Every structure is written in C-alpha cells, then in structure tokens.
C-alpha cells in the first residue's frame, strides 16, 4: 500500500468520521464494543485542530484519507488526542508516521513532550505507544486541563483504571 502524510486540508474534513468509525471496529476484537460504537469526533473538531496546524492525514494514491492524527496544545505538553487508521490500512507504518509528525511538532514548538491517554493493555494502544518511546506519566505530571479525563470516562461507562496517561520526551 502506498500512502503519504500531509497536513489535513478542508476537503478532508467530511471524510474523517468514516476513517474513525472504521478504525474503531477493531475494539470489538478486545471486548470494547462501547468504544467501537462511539460517535466519531465532530467535523468541527478536525477543522479546529487543522486550523492550528495540529491535524495530519495519511492519504492513499487517490488522495483519500486512510488515517489521521489530531493534537492539541496543553502547555507545557502537546496532547495527542487521537490517532485513527482504517482497518485496511493498519499495519503499514501509517500510525508511526502520523505520530512522528506530532513528535516533530512538539520538538519544533519546544514542548516538554507529547502526552496521551490510552488503554493500557489493548495491543494497538499502550503496548504500541511504548514501542514508540512513550512511557506511563506519573499523576503529578498530568496537565491540569487533562486531569478530569478519568472522571469523564467513568461517566461514559468506561473503566478509567484500564487506561493510562503516557508521555514521550524529545531526545537531546
């Protein structure tokens, strides 16, 4: 499969919910049907992140989105809000390339690093991020703007104890 990563453009926005829905199907495999059936992020969320230069899309040879990464500034960190790859495009290095864009942005902006929240034991979540150099983030270092996430997860019927914050620090 041939693909490229670029900054998300306006003509991509309407296609991204379908990418997210398709990517979410994998959560059925690990008993997280609620996550698989979650509504995708609103198109407006993608547009806001893209307007700030914090949204990247992986496109196939026909310039159709097969994955995306969305981030937000949560000083002193860059927060990786989401990475979604279609099931047909998974396993081709797209996630790694999208995350590399987020990491490069964090370094360019002199952020302390990249922080994210993920499932600890889902193979394409916690273990995957660990292979990319992310490590668990201690509670004292969680950005205040993100500290309420476990409570919100519980309100949505999720078990926040199955999730963790992870961080990647730039080298050098």
PDB file of N, CA and C in Angstrom, residues 78-144:
ATOM      1  N   UNK A  78       2.273  18.807  24.268  1.00  0.00           N
ATOM      2  CA  UNK A  78       1.397  18.668  23.117  1.00  0.00           C
ATOM      3  C   UNK A  78       0.591  17.404  23.412  1.00  0.00           C
ATOM      4  N   UNK A  79      -0.716  17.491  23.345  1.00  0.00           N
ATOM      5  CA  UNK A  79      -1.591  16.362  23.661  1.00  0.00           C
ATOM      6  C   UNK A  79      -2.000  15.668  22.370  1.00  0.00           C
ATOM      7  N   UNK A  80      -1.704  14.387  22.265  1.00  0.00           N
ATOM      8  CA  UNK A  80      -2.126  13.577  21.125  1.00  0.00           C
ATOM      9  C   UNK A  80      -3.540  13.094  21.418  1.00  0.00           C
ATOM     10  N   UNK A  81      -4.525  13.768  20.851  1.00  0.00           N
ATOM     11  CA  UNK A  81      -5.925  13.491  21.156  1.00  0.00           C
ATOM     12  C   UNK A  81      -6.416  12.218  20.486  1.00  0.00           C
ATOM     13  N   UNK A  82      -5.939  11.953  19.275  1.00  0.00           N
ATOM     14  CA  UNK A  82      -6.431  10.775  18.571  1.00  0.00           C
ATOM     15  C   UNK A  82      -5.523  10.411  17.411  1.00  0.00           C
ATOM     16  N   UNK A  83      -5.405   9.107  17.215  1.00  0.00           N
ATOM     17  CA  UNK A  83      -4.812   8.537  16.005  1.00  0.00           C
ATOM     18  C   UNK A  83      -5.791   7.475  15.538  1.00  0.00           C
ATOM     19  N   UNK A  84      -6.231   7.548  14.303  1.00  0.00           N
ATOM     20  CA  UNK A  84      -7.140   6.551  13.736  1.00  0.00           C
ATOM     21  C   UNK A  84      -6.621   6.135  12.368  1.00  0.00           C
ATOM     22  N   UNK A  85      -6.593   4.815  12.150  1.00  0.00           N
ATOM     23  CA  UNK A  85      -6.149   4.239  10.883  1.00  0.00           C
ATOM     24  C   UNK A  85      -7.227   3.256  10.441  1.00  0.00           C
ATOM     25  N   UNK A  86      -7.656   3.313   9.200  1.00  0.00           N
ATOM     26  CA  UNK A  86      -8.657   2.361   8.729  1.00  0.00           C
ATOM     27  C   UNK A  86      -8.122   0.938   8.870  1.00  0.00           C
ATOM     28  N   UNK A  87      -9.033  -0.012   9.035  1.00  0.00           N
ATOM     29  CA  UNK A  87      -8.609  -1.396   9.228  1.00  0.00           C
ATOM     30  C   UNK A  87      -7.812  -1.896   8.023  1.00  0.00           C
ATOM     31  N   UNK A  88      -8.183  -1.490   6.827  1.00  0.00           N
ATOM     32  CA  UNK A  88      -7.467  -1.927   5.632  1.00  0.00           C
ATOM     33  C   UNK A  88      -6.072  -1.350   5.501  1.00  0.00           C
ATOM     34  N   UNK A  89      -5.820  -0.245   6.182  1.00  0.00           N
ATOM     35  CA  UNK A  89      -4.508   0.409   6.094  1.00  0.00           C
ATOM     36  C   UNK A  89      -3.632   0.131   7.311  1.00  0.00           C
ATOM     37  N   UNK A  90      -4.187  -0.514   8.321  1.00  0.00           N
ATOM     38  CA  UNK A  90      -3.421  -0.800   9.538  1.00  0.00           C
ATOM     39  C   UNK A  90      -2.255  -1.735   9.222  1.00  0.00           C
ATOM     40  N   UNK A  91      -1.173  -1.553   9.967  1.00  0.00           N
ATOM     41  CA  UNK A  91      -0.025  -2.432   9.819  1.00  0.00           C
ATOM     42  C   UNK A  91       0.953  -2.031   8.728  1.00  0.00           C
ATOM     43  N   UNK A  92       0.816  -0.829   8.199  1.00  0.00           N
ATOM     44  CA  UNK A  92       1.703  -0.355   7.132  1.00  0.00           C
ATOM     45  C   UNK A  92       2.588   0.803   7.576  1.00  0.00           C
ATOM     46  N   UNK A  93       2.664   1.062   8.890  1.00  0.00           N
ATOM     47  CA  UNK A  93       3.522   2.132   9.389  1.00  0.00           C
ATOM     48  C   UNK A  93       2.883   3.509   9.386  1.00  0.00           C
ATOM     49  N   UNK A  94       1.600   3.571   9.076  1.00  0.00           N
ATOM     50  CA  UNK A  94       0.915   4.864   8.993  1.00  0.00           C
ATOM     51  C   UNK A  94       0.812   5.521  10.364  1.00  0.00           C
ATOM     52  N   UNK A  95       0.427   4.752  11.375  1.00  0.00           N
ATOM     53  CA  UNK A  95       0.325   5.310  12.727  1.00  0.00           C
ATOM     54  C   UNK A  95       1.652   5.875  13.194  1.00  0.00           C
ATOM     55  N   UNK A  96       2.712   5.135  12.966  1.00  0.00           N
ATOM     56  CA  UNK A  96       4.058   5.574  13.352  1.00  0.00           C
ATOM     57  C   UNK A  96       4.404   6.892  12.652  1.00  0.00           C
ATOM     58  N   UNK A  97       4.080   7.003  11.370  1.00  0.00           N
ATOM     59  CA  UNK A  97       4.388   8.224  10.616  1.00  0.00           C
ATOM     60  C   UNK A  97       3.559   9.409  11.106  1.00  0.00           C
ATOM     61  N   UNK A  98       2.298   9.174  11.414  1.00  0.00           N
ATOM     62  CA  UNK A  98       1.452  10.252  11.932  1.00  0.00           C
ATOM     63  C   UNK A  98       1.950  10.723  13.295  1.00  0.00           C
ATOM     64  N   UNK A  99       2.285   9.776  14.154  1.00  0.00           N
ATOM     65  CA  UNK A  99       2.787  10.130  15.487  1.00  0.00           C
ATOM     66  C   UNK A  99       4.116  10.873  15.367  1.00  0.00           C
ATOM     67  N   UNK A 100       4.930  10.493  14.402  1.00  0.00           N
ATOM     68  CA  UNK A 100       6.197  11.204  14.181  1.00  0.00           C
ATOM     69  C   UNK A 100       5.952  12.673  13.838  1.00  0.00           C
ATOM     70  N   UNK A 101       4.869  12.968  13.144  1.00  0.00           N
ATOM     71  CA  UNK A 101       4.533  14.365  12.842  1.00  0.00           C
ATOM     72  C   UNK A 101       4.199  15.128  14.122  1.00  0.00           C
ATOM     73  N   UNK A 102       3.461  14.477  15.014  1.00  0.00           N
ATOM     74  CA  UNK A 102       3.119  15.108  16.295  1.00  0.00           C
ATOM     75  C   UNK A 102       4.392  15.339  17.105  1.00  0.00           C
ATOM     76  N   UNK A 103       5.261  14.337  17.145  1.00  0.00           N
ATOM     77  CA  UNK A 103       6.516  14.474  17.883  1.00  0.00           C
ATOM     78  C   UNK A 103       7.388  15.585  17.299  1.00  0.00           C
ATOM     79  N   UNK A 104       7.461  15.665  15.983  1.00  0.00           N
ATOM     80  CA  UNK A 104       8.258  16.721  15.346  1.00  0.00           C
ATOM     81  C   UNK A 104       7.698  18.100  15.675  1.00  0.00           C
ATOM     82  N   UNK A 105       6.384  18.202  15.730  1.00  0.00           N
ATOM     83  CA  UNK A 105       5.759  19.478  16.086  1.00  0.00           C
ATOM     84  C   UNK A 105       6.082  19.837  17.527  1.00  0.00           C
ATOM     85  N   UNK A 106       6.035  18.853  18.413  1.00  0.00           N
ATOM     86  CA  UNK A 106       6.378  19.110  19.822  1.00  0.00           C
ATOM     87  C   UNK A 106       7.808  19.628  19.937  1.00  0.00           C
ATOM     88  N   UNK A 107       8.720  19.032  19.203  1.00  0.00           N
ATOM     89  CA  UNK A 107      10.116  19.487  19.251  1.00  0.00           C
ATOM     90  C   UNK A 107      10.258  20.886  18.659  1.00  0.00           C
ATOM     91  N   UNK A 108       9.610  21.116  17.540  1.00  0.00           N
ATOM     92  CA  UNK A 108       9.697  22.426  16.884  1.00  0.00           C
ATOM     93  C   UNK A 108       9.133  23.527  17.787  1.00  0.00           C
ATOM     94  N   UNK A 109       8.053  23.208  18.513  1.00  0.00           N
ATOM     95  CA  UNK A 109       7.422  24.188  19.398  1.00  0.00           C
ATOM     96  C   UNK A 109       8.062  24.216  20.783  1.00  0.00           C
ATOM     97  N   UNK A 110       9.082  23.404  20.975  1.00  0.00           N
ATOM     98  CA  UNK A 110       9.783  23.306  22.258  1.00  0.00           C
ATOM     99  C   UNK A 110       8.844  22.913  23.406  1.00  0.00           C
ATOM    100  N   UNK A 111       7.894  22.042  23.075  1.00  0.00           N
ATOM    101  CA  UNK A 111       7.025  21.480  24.109  1.00  0.00           C
ATOM    102  C   UNK A 111       7.859  20.560  24.988  1.00  0.00           C
ATOM    103  N   UNK A 112       7.384  20.323  26.191  1.00  0.00           N
ATOM    104  CA  UNK A 112       8.089  19.406  27.083  1.00  0.00           C
ATOM    105  C   UNK A 112       8.063  17.995  26.511  1.00  0.00           C
ATOM    106  N   UNK A 113       7.012  17.677  25.756  1.00  0.00           N
ATOM    107  CA  UNK A 113       6.870  16.364  25.153  1.00  0.00           C
ATOM    108  C   UNK A 113       5.460  16.179  24.648  1.00  0.00           C
ATOM    109  N   UNK A 114       5.122  14.934  24.325  1.00  0.00           N
ATOM    110  CA  UNK A 114       3.785  14.584  23.853  1.00  0.00           C
ATOM    111  C   UNK A 114       3.139  13.702  24.910  1.00  0.00           C
ATOM    112  N   UNK A 115       1.923  14.052  25.291  1.00  0.00           N
ATOM    113  CA  UNK A 115       1.180  13.269  26.268  1.00  0.00           C
ATOM    114  C   UNK A 115      -0.087  12.741  25.595  1.00  0.00           C
ATOM    115  N   UNK A 116      -0.536  11.569  26.040  1.00  0.00           N
ATOM    116  CA  UNK A 116      -1.756  10.969  25.502  1.00  0.00           C
ATOM    117  C   UNK A 116      -2.424  10.133  26.583  1.00  0.00           C
ATOM    118  N   UNK A 117      -3.660   9.752  26.332  1.00  0.00           N
ATOM    119  CA  UNK A 117      -4.392   8.849  27.229  1.00  0.00           C
ATOM    120  C   UNK A 117      -4.855   7.684  26.373  1.00  0.00           C
ATOM    121  N   UNK A 118      -4.649   6.466  26.876  1.00  0.00           N
ATOM    122  CA  UNK A 118      -4.900   5.288  26.059  1.00  0.00           C
ATOM    123  C   UNK A 118      -5.248   4.090  26.930  1.00  0.00           C
ATOM    124  N   UNK A 119      -5.681   3.016  26.295  1.00  0.00           N
ATOM    125  CA  UNK A 119      -5.919   1.766  27.006  1.00  0.00           C
ATOM    126  C   UNK A 119      -4.573   1.108  27.298  1.00  0.00           C
ATOM    127  N   UNK A 120      -4.384   0.698  28.528  1.00  0.00           N
ATOM    128  CA  UNK A 120      -3.101   0.144  28.955  1.00  0.00           C
ATOM    129  C   UNK A 120      -2.747  -1.153  28.232  1.00  0.00           C
ATOM    130  N   UNK A 121      -3.747  -2.024  28.010  1.00  0.00           N
ATOM    131  CA  UNK A 121      -3.446  -3.368  27.531  1.00  0.00           C
ATOM    132  C   UNK A 121      -3.941  -3.692  26.127  1.00  0.00           C
ATOM    133  N   UNK A 122      -4.610  -2.781  25.458  1.00  0.00           N
ATOM    134  CA  UNK A 122      -5.040  -3.039  24.078  1.00  0.00           C
ATOM    135  C   UNK A 122      -3.784  -2.988  23.198  1.00  0.00           C
ATOM    136  N   UNK A 123      -3.506  -4.050  22.444  1.00  0.00           N
ATOM    137  CA  UNK A 123      -2.230  -4.145  21.724  1.00  0.00           C
ATOM    138  C   UNK A 123      -1.865  -2.931  20.866  1.00  0.00           C
ATOM    139  N   UNK A 124      -2.829  -2.328  20.199  1.00  0.00           N
ATOM    140  CA  UNK A 124      -2.523  -1.169  19.346  1.00  0.00           C
ATOM    141  C   UNK A 124      -2.673   0.143  20.109  1.00  0.00           C
ATOM    142  N   UNK A 125      -2.725   0.064  21.432  1.00  0.00           N
ATOM    143  CA  UNK A 125      -2.769   1.255  22.291  1.00  0.00           C
ATOM    144  C   UNK A 125      -1.511   1.277  23.157  1.00  0.00           C
ATOM    145  N   UNK A 126      -1.634   1.041  24.453  1.00  0.00           N
ATOM    146  CA  UNK A 126      -0.500   1.167  25.368  1.00  0.00           C
ATOM    147  C   UNK A 126       0.770   0.469  24.910  1.00  0.00           C
ATOM    148  N   UNK A 127       0.719  -0.828  24.583  1.00  0.00           N
ATOM    149  CA  UNK A 127       1.941  -1.510  24.149  1.00  0.00           C
ATOM    150  C   UNK A 127       2.536  -0.914  22.867  1.00  0.00           C
ATOM    151  N   UNK A 128       1.686  -0.484  21.960  1.00  0.00           N
ATOM    152  CA  UNK A 128       2.157   0.136  20.713  1.00  0.00           C
ATOM    153  C   UNK A 128       2.876   1.447  21.010  1.00  0.00           C
ATOM    154  N   UNK A 129       2.256   2.293  21.826  1.00  0.00           N
ATOM    155  CA  UNK A 129       2.890   3.574  22.162  1.00  0.00           C
ATOM    156  C   UNK A 129       4.208   3.356  22.907  1.00  0.00           C
ATOM    157  N   UNK A 130       4.270   2.325  23.745  1.00  0.00           N
ATOM    158  CA  UNK A 130       5.523   2.027  24.455  1.00  0.00           C
ATOM    159  C   UNK A 130       6.633   1.700  23.453  1.00  0.00           C
ATOM    160  N   UNK A 131       6.296   0.959  22.396  1.00  0.00           N
ATOM    161  CA  UNK A 131       7.296   0.642  21.366  1.00  0.00           C
ATOM    162  C   UNK A 131       7.771   1.901  20.636  1.00  0.00           C
ATOM    163  N   UNK A 132       6.954   2.945  20.653  1.00  0.00           N
ATOM    164  CA  UNK A 132       7.326   4.209  20.004  1.00  0.00           C
ATOM    165  C   UNK A 132       7.997   5.180  20.965  1.00  0.00           C
ATOM    166  N   UNK A 133       8.328   4.696  22.165  1.00  0.00           N
ATOM    167  CA  UNK A 133       9.074   5.525  23.110  1.00  0.00           C
ATOM    168  C   UNK A 133       8.250   6.241  24.158  1.00  0.00           C
ATOM    169  N   UNK A 134       6.954   5.983  24.215  1.00  0.00           N
ATOM    170  CA  UNK A 134       6.108   6.579  25.249  1.00  0.00           C
ATOM    171  C   UNK A 134       6.220   5.757  26.528  1.00  0.00           C
ATOM    172  N   UNK A 135       6.082   6.424  27.666  1.00  0.00           N
ATOM    173  CA  UNK A 135       6.144   5.768  28.975  1.00  0.00           C
ATOM    174  C   UNK A 135       4.983   6.280  29.826  1.00  0.00           C
ATOM    175  N   UNK A 136       4.565   5.486  30.826  1.00  0.00           N
ATOM    176  CA  UNK A 136       3.493   5.972  31.710  1.00  0.00           C
ATOM    177  C   UNK A 136       3.868   7.311  32.338  1.00  0.00           C
ATOM    178  N   UNK A 137       2.892   8.178  32.457  1.00  0.00           N
ATOM    179  CA  UNK A 137       3.086   9.507  33.042  1.00  0.00           C
ATOM    180  C   UNK A 137       2.600   9.477  34.482  1.00  0.00           C
ATOM    181  N   UNK A 138       3.438   9.930  35.409  1.00  0.00           N
ATOM    182  CA  UNK A 138       3.027   9.933  36.812  1.00  0.00           C
ATOM    183  C   UNK A 138       1.924  10.975  37.020  1.00  0.00           C
ATOM    184  N   UNK A 139       1.046  10.692  37.982  1.00  0.00           N
ATOM    185  CA  UNK A 139      -0.126  11.539  38.228  1.00  0.00           C
ATOM    186  C   UNK A 139       0.229  13.000  38.468  1.00  0.00           C
ATOM    187  N   UNK A 140       1.334  13.258  39.119  1.00  0.00           N
ATOM    188  CA  UNK A 140       1.715  14.635  39.445  1.00  0.00           C
ATOM    189  C   UNK A 140       2.046  15.453  38.200  1.00  0.00           C
ATOM    190  N   UNK A 141       2.356  14.778  37.100  1.00  0.00           N
ATOM    191  CA  UNK A 141       2.751  15.482  35.877  1.00  0.00           C
ATOM    192  C   UNK A 141       1.619  15.653  34.867  1.00  0.00           C
ATOM    193  N   UNK A 142       0.446  15.122  35.184  1.00  0.00           N
ATOM    194  CA  UNK A 142      -0.679  15.220  34.252  1.00  0.00           C
ATOM    195  C   UNK A 142      -1.106  16.680  34.133  1.00  0.00           C
ATOM    196  N   UNK A 143      -1.191  17.198  32.916  1.00  0.00           N
ATOM    197  CA  UNK A 143      -1.624  18.589  32.755  1.00  0.00           C
ATOM    198  C   UNK A 143      -3.007  18.801  33.363  1.00  0.00           C
ATOM    199  N   UNK A 144      -3.178  19.909  34.052  1.00  0.00           N
ATOM    200  CA  UNK A 144      -4.445  20.192  34.736  1.00  0.00           C
ATOM    201  C   UNK A 144      -5.632  20.096  33.785  1.00  0.00           C
TER     202      UNK A 144
END
